[in-house]
Amino acid sequence: MNTPPPTVVLVYQRTTLPWVFDSAERAGIRLILVPRPDEDVAPDRLPPAVTDLLRLDLDRDRAGALATLRKLYETTPFQGICTLYDPAVPFVAEAAELLGLPGIGREAALGAQDKRVMRDRLAAAGLNTPRFVRLEDPSGWEAAAHLDFPVVVKPAHGFSSLGVTKADGPERLKAVVEEVWQVCRDKLGRVEGLVVEEYLDGPEFAVESLAHRGEVTVCAIGYKGEPEGPYFEESVYRAPAVLPPAVEDAVRREVVAAHTALGITDGPTHTELRLRGGERPYLLELGARIGGSGVSQYIVQHVTGLDFAADALRIAAGLPPVSFGGGTPAATGAAANYIVPCGGSGRIAAVHGLAELRDDPRVDHVVQMLFPGDVVRPYPDFTGYPAFVLSRHATTAEAEEFHQGLETAIRVEYTVEYTPEGGA
Ligand code: ADP
């Protein structure tokens, strides 16, 4: 008798970001999609891998969402549950634990999602860690005044750099802490604390890894630019990063050790780190998920020729990975993501330079997220990125050259300057 294809519940993935859906299709894995509450998904225009939709509201009714999953599992069992959306990682870990499905477990999810716990665990394991202070309340800001400045203030449960802000000197600390606290309240819907940590000088890198039964394969390392703040907008992602072998080894060792420190034994991870002094890796964070809402799949697939997300979904379903495991895959090409900067704030009149790229043979995807008419609010508010441009190249140097061209070719034009008081 043929075994039916495995089914995985995929939580809060936008259908406009196709990579993980394409991988599922290639791997013969069926998906039950839990759409974002704010996304209008048309049941007749779903990616082919999606066989069902399941509406859950994790924020407003977590218990109800768990109960619905249990009911579904009892009537039509599925083999796994996963997410690429960082705030949903703890929910997914809890649901998997309750249903006896593969997962990282609640304890590991806590360390991967709460930056206070992550910093504590990484430091306890002797990993490179900036000095840091946890703040449970903004009035306690003085507890962080003894750190070496600049420092970075960030929400304990943040994602997408939301609210992450640099304070150049102690005289700015109080105001920055209050500002970040406000962002937590307004944008994250929860105020559970902040982390203040010393600023790490140096270029930034992303590391895509896959863990299976405690064995961690570092699949790709990419360059992420060198954002200097005070707000940290993402800009580029180019892989494979060109690093001296000894530095690359140090990065791999640090990332593997972080998995051990955080107890992450199974599934994909997306680690961000900075190289202090250009050579010593300091983790910024390790997310227990595929990065960039699936962009990391595109990057790994085109750097290694292997299907990263398909293996991640297999692991979620309790199956062994078939492409990755053990050794380090060799790079077969370069892949890149150019994240179009907002370049200001106000109501968007036009996004110039994107249409031309659709015919460029190097470009596989132009994913536009902000359109004429949309309002981009000024930092520290974060509206989102106007667009991603995903491209393939023979070498990372060619990707860099391509990105330099995009810096002038793409421009967001605004109609009126937006002011929070006056509206837009
Ligand atoms: P989030 O999960 O919200 O993305 P991160 O901790 O990854 O928060 O921080 C977002 C960005 O802010 C990082 O990619 C990095 O550019 C910058 N950043 C955060 N912490 C530091 C630090 N200690 N030193 C330098 N830059 C930092």
Short mmCIF file of C-alpha atoms and ligand atoms in Angstrom, two decimals:
data_model
loop_
_atom_site.label_atom_id
_atom_site.label_comp_id
_atom_site.label_asym_id
_atom_site.label_seq_id
_atom_site.Cartn_x
_atom_site.Cartn_y
_atom_site.Cartn_z
CA MET A 1 0.00 0.00 0.00
CA ASN A 2 1.25 3.49 -0.83
CA THR A 3 1.81 5.76 2.13
CA PRO A 4 -0.02 9.05 1.74
CA PRO A 5 2.16 12.18 1.34
CA PRO A 6 3.11 13.87 4.60
CA THR A 7 1.05 16.88 5.64
CA VAL A 8 2.46 19.85 7.53
CA VAL A 9 0.56 22.76 9.04
CA LEU A 10 2.29 25.98 7.98
CA VAL A 11 1.53 28.87 10.29
CA TYR A 12 1.28 32.51 9.17
CA GLN A 13 3.11 32.32 5.84
CA ARG A 14 2.13 34.92 3.26
CA THR A 15 1.25 33.37 -0.08
CA THR A 16 2.92 36.29 -1.86
CA LEU A 17 6.29 34.90 -0.73
CA PRO A 18 6.39 31.70 -2.75
CA TRP A 19 9.63 29.88 -1.96
CA VAL A 20 8.53 27.58 0.83
CA PHE A 21 5.37 26.64 -1.08
CA ASP A 22 7.44 25.74 -4.13
CA SER A 23 9.74 23.56 -2.01
CA ALA A 24 6.76 21.75 -0.50
CA GLU A 25 5.44 21.03 -3.97
CA ARG A 26 8.80 19.66 -5.15
CA ALA A 27 9.11 17.51 -2.03
CA GLY A 28 5.58 16.15 -2.33
CA ILE A 29 4.56 17.61 1.03
CA ARG A 30 1.02 18.85 1.50
CA LEU A 31 0.43 22.00 3.44
CA ILE A 32 -2.45 23.11 5.59
CA LEU A 33 -1.99 26.86 5.56
CA VAL A 34 -2.87 29.04 8.54
CA PRO A 35 -3.08 32.46 6.88
CA ARG A 36 -2.13 35.65 8.69
CA PRO A 37 -5.28 37.17 10.17
CA ASP A 38 -4.64 40.29 8.07
CA GLU A 39 -4.15 38.45 4.76
CA ASP A 40 -6.95 37.93 2.32
CA VAL A 41 -6.23 34.58 0.72
CA ALA A 42 -8.38 33.52 -2.16
CA PRO A 43 -9.13 29.79 -1.77
CA ASP A 44 -9.07 29.38 -5.58
CA ARG A 45 -5.62 30.98 -5.95
CA LEU A 46 -3.62 29.03 -3.42
CA PRO A 47 -0.17 27.60 -4.16
CA PRO A 48 -0.55 24.00 -5.41
CA ALA A 49 1.02 22.49 -2.27
CA VAL A 50 -1.73 23.96 -0.09
CA THR A 51 -4.58 21.49 0.33
CA ASP A 52 -6.48 23.27 3.08
CA LEU A 53 -6.83 26.53 4.92
CA LEU A 54 -7.18 26.71 8.67
CA ARG A 55 -8.03 29.99 10.38
CA LEU A 56 -6.37 30.48 13.77
CA ASP A 57 -5.77 33.65 15.75
CA LEU A 58 -2.65 33.03 17.80
CA ASP A 59 -2.60 36.44 19.45
CA ARG A 60 -6.17 36.85 20.48
CA ASP A 61 -7.13 33.24 21.19
CA ARG A 62 -4.08 31.08 21.75
CA ALA A 63 -5.98 28.44 23.75
CA GLY A 64 -8.67 28.29 21.08
CA ALA A 65 -6.02 27.92 18.38
CA LEU A 66 -4.42 25.01 20.23
CA ALA A 67 -7.83 23.38 20.74
CA THR A 68 -8.67 23.74 17.03
CA LEU A 69 -5.38 22.14 16.06
CA ARG A 70 -5.98 19.27 18.44
CA LYS A 71 -9.45 18.68 17.04
CA LEU A 72 -8.13 18.70 13.49
CA TYR A 73 -5.32 16.36 14.46
CA GLU A 74 -7.77 13.91 16.01
CA THR A 75 -10.01 13.80 12.95
CA THR A 76 -7.37 14.13 10.19
CA PRO A 77 -3.88 13.59 11.57
CA PHE A 78 -1.04 15.64 10.13
CA GLN A 79 2.64 14.90 10.52
CA GLY A 80 4.10 18.25 11.49
CA ILE A 81 3.68 21.93 12.17
CA CYS A 82 6.07 24.77 11.38
CA THR A 83 6.33 28.50 10.80
CA LEU A 84 8.67 31.00 9.18
CA TYR A 85 7.18 33.83 11.24
CA ASP A 86 9.35 34.46 14.27
CA PRO A 87 6.66 35.51 16.76
CA ALA A 88 4.81 32.24 16.05
CA VAL A 89 7.81 30.01 16.90
CA PRO A 90 6.80 29.50 20.57
CA PHE A 91 3.21 28.68 19.60
CA VAL A 92 4.34 26.13 17.03
CA ALA A 93 6.72 24.53 19.55
CA GLU A 94 3.93 24.30 22.09
CA ALA A 95 1.44 22.85 19.60
CA ALA A 96 3.97 20.25 18.42
CA GLU A 97 4.72 19.29 22.02
CA LEU A 98 1.01 18.92 22.86
CA LEU A 99 0.33 16.76 19.82
CA GLY A 100 3.50 14.69 20.09
CA LEU A 101 4.82 16.00 16.76
CA PRO A 102 8.47 16.81 15.93
CA GLY A 103 9.60 20.20 17.17
CA ILE A 104 12.17 22.08 19.18
CA GLY A 105 10.14 22.08 22.40
CA ARG A 106 8.88 24.97 24.45
CA GLU A 107 12.09 25.51 26.37
CA ALA A 108 14.26 25.89 23.27
CA ALA A 109 11.62 28.08 21.61
CA LEU A 110 11.74 30.42 24.58
CA GLY A 111 15.51 30.85 24.17
CA ALA A 112 15.20 31.44 20.45
CA GLN A 113 12.45 34.03 20.75
CA ASP A 114 13.12 35.97 23.93
CA LYS A 115 16.30 38.00 23.50
CA ARG A 116 16.87 38.16 27.27
CA VAL A 117 16.83 34.39 27.61
CA MET A 118 18.94 34.01 24.46
CA ARG A 119 21.61 36.38 25.72
CA ASP A 120 21.68 34.60 29.12
CA ARG A 121 22.01 31.17 27.54
CA LEU A 122 24.67 32.18 25.03
CA ALA A 123 26.70 33.90 27.74
CA ALA A 124 26.36 30.93 30.11
CA ALA A 125 27.75 28.67 27.37
CA GLY A 126 30.78 30.94 27.04
CA LEU A 127 29.91 32.28 23.60
CA ASN A 128 30.96 35.76 22.48
CA THR A 129 28.36 38.06 24.00
CA PRO A 130 28.23 41.85 24.28
CA ARG A 131 27.66 43.10 27.82
CA PHE A 132 23.93 43.52 28.30
CA VAL A 133 21.24 44.49 30.78
CA ARG A 134 17.61 43.40 30.90
CA LEU A 135 15.02 46.05 31.65
CA GLU A 136 11.63 45.00 32.93
CA ASP A 137 10.38 48.57 32.98
CA PRO A 138 11.53 51.80 31.28
CA SER A 139 11.97 53.51 34.64
CA GLY A 140 14.87 51.16 35.32
CA TRP A 141 16.96 52.59 32.43
CA GLU A 142 19.78 53.68 34.76
CA ALA A 143 20.70 50.03 35.30
CA ALA A 144 22.17 50.12 31.77
CA ALA A 145 24.06 53.41 32.13
CA HIS A 146 27.31 51.68 33.12
CA LEU A 147 27.59 49.82 29.79
CA ASP A 148 30.11 51.00 27.19
CA PHE A 149 28.40 53.28 24.68
CA PRO A 150 27.06 53.21 22.05
CA VAL A 151 24.45 50.66 23.10
CA VAL A 152 21.51 49.12 21.28
CA VAL A 153 18.08 49.03 22.92
CA LYS A 154 15.68 46.38 21.67
CA PRO A 155 12.38 44.72 22.54
CA ALA A 156 12.82 41.31 24.18
CA HIS A 157 10.28 39.85 21.75
CA GLY A 158 11.04 41.96 18.70
CA PHE A 159 11.42 40.94 15.08
CA SER A 160 12.20 42.68 11.77
CA SER A 161 14.35 45.19 13.69
CA LEU A 162 11.18 46.79 15.02
CA GLY A 163 12.13 49.36 17.62
CA VAL A 164 15.81 48.34 17.66
CA THR A 165 17.58 51.66 18.33
CA LYS A 166 21.12 52.79 19.00
CA ALA A 167 21.86 55.23 21.82
CA ASP A 168 25.17 56.95 21.22
CA GLY A 169 25.75 58.20 24.75
CA PRO A 170 24.33 57.80 28.27
CA GLU A 171 22.55 61.14 27.93
CA ARG A 172 20.34 59.60 25.21
CA LEU A 173 19.60 56.36 27.07
CA LYS A 174 16.46 57.42 28.95
CA ALA A 175 14.80 58.85 25.83
CA VAL A 176 15.71 55.86 23.67
CA VAL A 177 14.47 53.36 26.27
CA GLU A 178 11.16 55.23 26.48
CA GLU A 179 10.88 55.35 22.70
CA VAL A 180 11.51 51.61 22.31
CA TRP A 181 9.04 50.86 25.10
CA GLN A 182 6.44 52.88 23.20
CA VAL A 183 7.13 50.89 20.02
CA CYS A 184 6.61 47.66 21.97
CA ARG A 185 3.29 48.90 23.25
CA ASP A 186 2.04 50.27 19.92
CA LYS A 187 3.47 47.80 17.44
CA LEU A 188 4.21 44.52 19.14
CA GLY A 189 1.08 44.46 21.28
CA ARG A 190 3.06 43.28 24.28
CA VAL A 191 5.45 44.99 26.66
CA GLU A 192 7.47 42.37 28.40
CA GLY A 193 10.83 43.97 28.66
CA LEU A 194 13.84 45.26 26.80
CA VAL A 195 17.45 44.33 26.31
CA VAL A 196 20.16 46.99 26.30
CA GLU A 197 23.43 45.70 24.91
CA GLU A 198 26.75 47.11 23.79
CA TYR A 199 26.99 48.03 20.14
CA LEU A 200 28.89 45.52 18.03
CA ASP A 201 31.04 47.22 15.47
CA GLY A 202 31.62 45.33 12.26
CA PRO A 203 30.05 43.79 9.18
CA GLU A 204 26.91 41.71 9.57
CA PHE A 205 26.29 38.19 8.30
CA ALA A 206 23.39 35.76 8.12
CA VAL A 207 23.92 32.04 8.50
CA GLU A 208 21.40 29.49 7.28
CA SER A 209 21.62 26.14 9.04
CA LEU A 210 19.70 22.92 9.31
CA ALA A 211 19.73 20.78 12.43
CA HIS A 212 18.70 17.16 12.55
CA ARG A 213 18.96 15.08 15.70
CA GLY A 214 21.53 17.43 17.12
CA GLU A 215 23.73 17.52 14.04
CA VAL A 216 23.97 21.03 12.61
CA THR A 217 24.78 21.66 8.96
CA VAL A 218 25.76 25.21 8.13
CA CYS A 219 24.28 25.54 4.64
CA ALA A 220 25.23 29.09 3.67
CA ILE A 221 26.76 32.27 5.06
CA GLY A 222 25.80 35.60 3.51
CA TYR A 223 26.89 39.22 3.86
CA LYS A 224 24.25 41.61 5.24
CA GLY A 225 25.99 44.96 5.00
CA GLU A 226 27.11 47.07 7.92
CA PRO A 227 24.11 49.04 9.20
CA GLU A 228 25.18 51.64 11.74
CA GLY A 229 21.86 52.82 13.11
CA PRO A 230 20.34 54.61 14.91
CA TYR A 231 17.60 52.49 13.27
CA PHE A 232 18.54 49.29 11.56
CA GLU A 233 16.95 49.01 8.16
CA GLU A 234 17.92 45.88 6.26
CA SER A 235 19.68 46.55 2.99
CA VAL A 236 21.37 43.64 1.23
CA TYR A 237 21.95 39.95 1.48
CA ARG A 238 24.65 38.42 -0.71
CA ALA A 239 25.82 34.84 -0.45
CA PRO A 240 28.21 33.12 -0.23
CA ALA A 241 30.04 35.64 1.92
CA VAL A 242 33.66 36.09 0.95
CA LEU A 243 35.55 35.44 4.18
CA PRO A 244 39.05 34.26 5.04
CA PRO A 245 38.86 30.50 5.81
CA ALA A 246 39.83 30.96 9.47
CA VAL A 247 37.07 33.53 9.97
CA GLU A 248 34.55 31.33 8.19
CA ASP A 249 35.52 28.46 10.48
CA ALA A 250 35.07 30.68 13.52
CA VAL A 251 31.59 31.66 12.27
CA ARG A 252 30.61 28.01 11.77
CA ARG A 253 31.89 27.02 15.20
CA GLU A 254 30.07 29.87 16.91
CA VAL A 255 26.81 29.09 15.13
CA VAL A 256 26.98 25.37 15.88
CA ALA A 257 27.82 26.12 19.53
CA ALA A 258 24.82 28.48 19.70
CA HIS A 259 22.52 25.63 18.64
CA THR A 260 23.89 23.56 21.51
CA ALA A 261 23.61 26.44 23.98
CA LEU A 262 19.98 27.06 23.01
CA GLY A 263 19.10 23.36 22.77
CA ILE A 264 18.02 23.51 19.14
CA THR A 265 18.48 20.03 17.75
CA ASP A 266 16.02 19.90 14.85
CA GLY A 267 14.87 22.14 12.06
CA PRO A 268 16.09 25.15 10.12
CA THR A 269 17.66 28.19 11.76
CA HIS A 270 18.53 31.70 10.66
CA THR A 271 21.38 33.25 12.63
CA GLU A 272 22.49 36.86 12.43
CA LEU A 273 25.88 37.90 13.70
CA ARG A 274 28.46 40.62 13.49
CA LEU A 275 32.18 40.19 13.05
CA ARG A 276 33.81 42.39 15.63
CA GLY A 277 37.11 43.67 14.34
CA GLY A 278 36.23 41.91 11.10
CA GLU A 279 36.97 38.48 12.53
CA ARG A 280 35.34 37.62 15.83
CA PRO A 281 31.72 36.43 15.51
CA TYR A 282 29.15 37.77 18.01
CA LEU A 283 25.62 36.49 17.59
CA LEU A 284 22.83 39.02 17.30
CA GLU A 285 20.18 36.36 17.32
CA LEU A 286 19.31 32.86 16.26
CA GLY A 287 15.81 32.30 14.89
CA ALA A 288 14.45 28.75 14.95
CA ARG A 289 12.94 29.02 11.49
CA ILE A 290 13.74 29.61 7.83
CA GLY A 291 14.82 33.26 7.54
CA GLY A 292 13.34 36.19 5.66
CA SER A 293 9.87 34.61 5.30
CA GLY A 294 11.47 32.17 2.86
CA VAL A 295 14.12 34.37 1.25
CA SER A 296 16.68 32.14 2.95
CA GLN A 297 15.36 29.20 0.93
CA TYR A 298 15.99 31.13 -2.28
CA ILE A 299 19.51 32.03 -1.14
CA VAL A 300 20.52 28.54 0.00
CA GLN A 301 18.96 26.86 -3.01
CA HIS A 302 20.91 28.99 -5.44
CA VAL A 303 24.17 28.98 -3.52
CA THR A 304 24.25 25.20 -3.00
CA GLY A 305 21.85 23.82 -5.61
CA LEU A 306 20.03 22.01 -2.79
CA ASP A 307 16.49 22.36 -1.52
CA PHE A 308 16.78 23.77 2.00
CA ALA A 309 13.08 24.36 2.72
CA ALA A 310 12.14 20.90 1.45
CA ASP A 311 14.49 19.39 4.02
CA ALA A 312 13.17 21.75 6.69
CA LEU A 313 9.62 20.58 5.95
CA ARG A 314 10.75 16.94 5.97
CA ILE A 315 12.26 17.43 9.42
CA ALA A 316 9.03 19.10 10.58
CA ALA A 317 7.19 15.98 9.41
CA GLY A 318 9.58 13.65 11.24
CA LEU A 319 11.38 12.54 8.09
CA PRO A 320 15.14 12.61 7.57
CA PRO A 321 16.58 15.36 5.34
CA VAL A 322 17.69 14.15 1.92
CA SER A 323 19.85 17.04 0.67
CA PHE A 324 21.56 18.35 3.76
CA GLY A 325 23.15 16.63 6.69
CA GLY A 326 26.70 16.18 7.82
CA GLY A 327 29.21 18.00 5.66
CA THR A 328 29.21 21.54 4.44
CA PRO A 329 27.68 21.90 0.98
CA ALA A 330 29.94 23.55 -1.58
CA ALA A 331 28.80 26.81 -3.16
CA THR A 332 27.78 26.46 -6.80
CA GLY A 333 26.89 30.10 -7.45
CA ALA A 334 25.86 33.33 -5.78
CA ALA A 335 22.42 34.56 -4.81
CA ALA A 336 21.30 37.90 -3.48
CA ASN A 337 18.43 39.92 -2.09
CA TYR A 338 18.31 43.69 -2.47
CA ILE A 339 15.96 45.18 0.07
CA VAL A 340 14.67 48.45 -1.35
CA PRO A 341 15.08 51.15 1.31
CA CYS A 342 12.14 53.41 2.12
CA GLY A 343 14.45 56.37 1.56
CA GLY A 344 12.15 58.75 3.41
CA SER A 345 8.58 58.84 4.64
CA GLY A 346 5.22 60.04 3.40
CA ARG A 347 2.65 58.85 0.92
CA ILE A 348 4.24 56.91 -1.91
CA ALA A 349 3.72 58.48 -5.33
CA ALA A 350 5.76 55.92 -7.29
CA VAL A 351 8.40 53.25 -6.93
CA HIS A 352 10.74 53.82 -9.84
CA GLY A 353 13.04 51.27 -11.38
CA LEU A 354 11.30 48.02 -10.45
CA ALA A 355 9.38 47.33 -13.65
CA GLU A 356 12.59 47.36 -15.70
CA LEU A 357 14.06 44.59 -13.55
CA ARG A 358 11.42 42.05 -14.43
CA ASP A 359 13.14 41.44 -17.79
CA ASP A 360 16.66 41.26 -16.34
CA PRO A 361 17.88 37.66 -16.74
CA ARG A 362 19.68 37.86 -13.38
CA VAL A 363 16.46 38.65 -11.54
CA ASP A 364 14.14 35.83 -10.50
CA HIS A 365 11.71 37.72 -8.29
CA VAL A 366 10.68 41.30 -7.72
CA VAL A 367 8.43 41.18 -4.70
CA GLN A 368 6.73 44.51 -4.21
CA MET A 369 5.20 45.09 -0.80
CA LEU A 370 4.49 48.84 -0.76
CA PHE A 371 2.63 50.59 -3.54
CA PRO A 372 1.65 54.10 -4.65
CA GLY A 373 -0.85 55.42 -2.12
CA ASP A 374 0.70 53.57 0.83
CA VAL A 375 2.00 55.67 3.69
CA VAL A 376 5.51 55.10 5.01
CA ARG A 377 5.77 56.38 8.55
CA PRO A 378 9.05 57.78 9.79
CA TYR A 379 11.30 55.76 12.08
CA PRO A 380 11.11 54.47 14.77
CA ASP A 381 7.78 53.40 13.35
CA PHE A 382 8.37 50.72 10.76
CA THR A 383 5.99 50.28 7.88
CA GLY A 384 7.82 47.55 6.02
CA TYR A 385 10.07 47.40 2.99
CA PRO A 386 8.94 48.63 -0.43
CA ALA A 387 10.31 45.61 -2.32
CA PHE A 388 12.77 42.73 -2.50
CA VAL A 389 14.82 42.00 -5.62
CA LEU A 390 16.09 38.41 -5.67
CA SER A 391 18.79 37.63 -8.16
CA ARG A 392 21.38 35.04 -9.15
CA HIS A 393 24.97 35.62 -10.20
CA ALA A 394 28.12 33.69 -10.99
CA THR A 395 29.99 35.29 -8.09
CA THR A 396 29.27 37.37 -5.00
CA ALA A 397 31.33 40.21 -6.53
CA GLU A 398 28.92 40.32 -9.48
CA ALA A 399 26.01 40.44 -7.06
CA GLU A 400 27.64 43.40 -5.34
CA GLU A 401 28.10 45.22 -8.62
CA PHE A 402 24.45 44.55 -9.49
CA HIS A 403 23.34 45.97 -6.13
CA GLN A 404 25.42 49.10 -6.64
CA GLY A 405 23.50 49.71 -9.84
CA LEU A 406 20.16 49.25 -8.02
CA GLU A 407 21.07 51.91 -5.49
CA THR A 408 20.57 54.56 -8.16
CA ALA A 409 18.10 52.70 -10.40
CA ILE A 410 15.41 52.21 -7.73
CA ARG A 411 13.84 55.16 -6.01
CA VAL A 412 10.73 55.65 -3.92
CA GLU A 413 9.02 58.94 -4.64
CA TYR A 414 6.73 60.52 -2.05
CA THR A 415 3.90 62.97 -2.44
CA VAL A 416 3.47 64.58 0.96
CA GLU A 417 5.80 64.44 3.89
CA TYR A 418 4.03 62.46 6.59
CA THR A 419 3.94 63.92 10.08
CA PRO A 420 2.54 61.87 12.95
CA GLU A 421 0.67 64.94 14.30
CA GLY A 422 -0.83 66.08 11.05
CA GLY A 423 -1.66 62.66 9.60
CA ALA A 424 -1.09 62.09 5.91
P1 ADP B 1 15.21 41.77 15.38
O1 ADP B 1 14.95 40.39 15.87
O2 ADP B 1 14.13 42.74 15.71
O3 ADP B 1 15.62 41.81 13.94
P2 ADP B 1 18.01 42.05 16.13
O4 ADP B 1 18.56 41.78 17.45
O5 ADP B 1 18.31 41.06 15.05
O6 ADP B 1 16.44 42.30 16.26
O7 ADP B 1 18.50 43.46 15.65
C1 ADP B 1 18.15 44.02 14.40
C2 ADP B 1 19.36 44.67 13.79
O8 ADP B 1 19.87 45.67 14.66
C3 ADP B 1 20.52 43.72 13.57
O9 ADP B 1 20.41 43.07 12.34
C4 ADP B 1 21.72 44.66 13.64
O10 ADP B 1 21.95 45.32 12.41
C5 ADP B 1 21.28 45.69 14.67
N1 ADP B 1 21.76 45.33 16.01
C6 ADP B 1 21.09 44.69 16.99
N2 ADP B 1 21.86 44.53 18.08
C7 ADP B 1 23.06 45.07 17.81
C8 ADP B 1 24.30 45.23 18.52
N3 ADP B 1 24.44 44.81 19.77
N4 ADP B 1 25.30 45.84 17.87
C9 ADP B 1 25.17 46.30 16.60
N5 ADP B 1 24.05 46.19 15.90
C10 ADP B 1 22.99 45.59 16.47
#
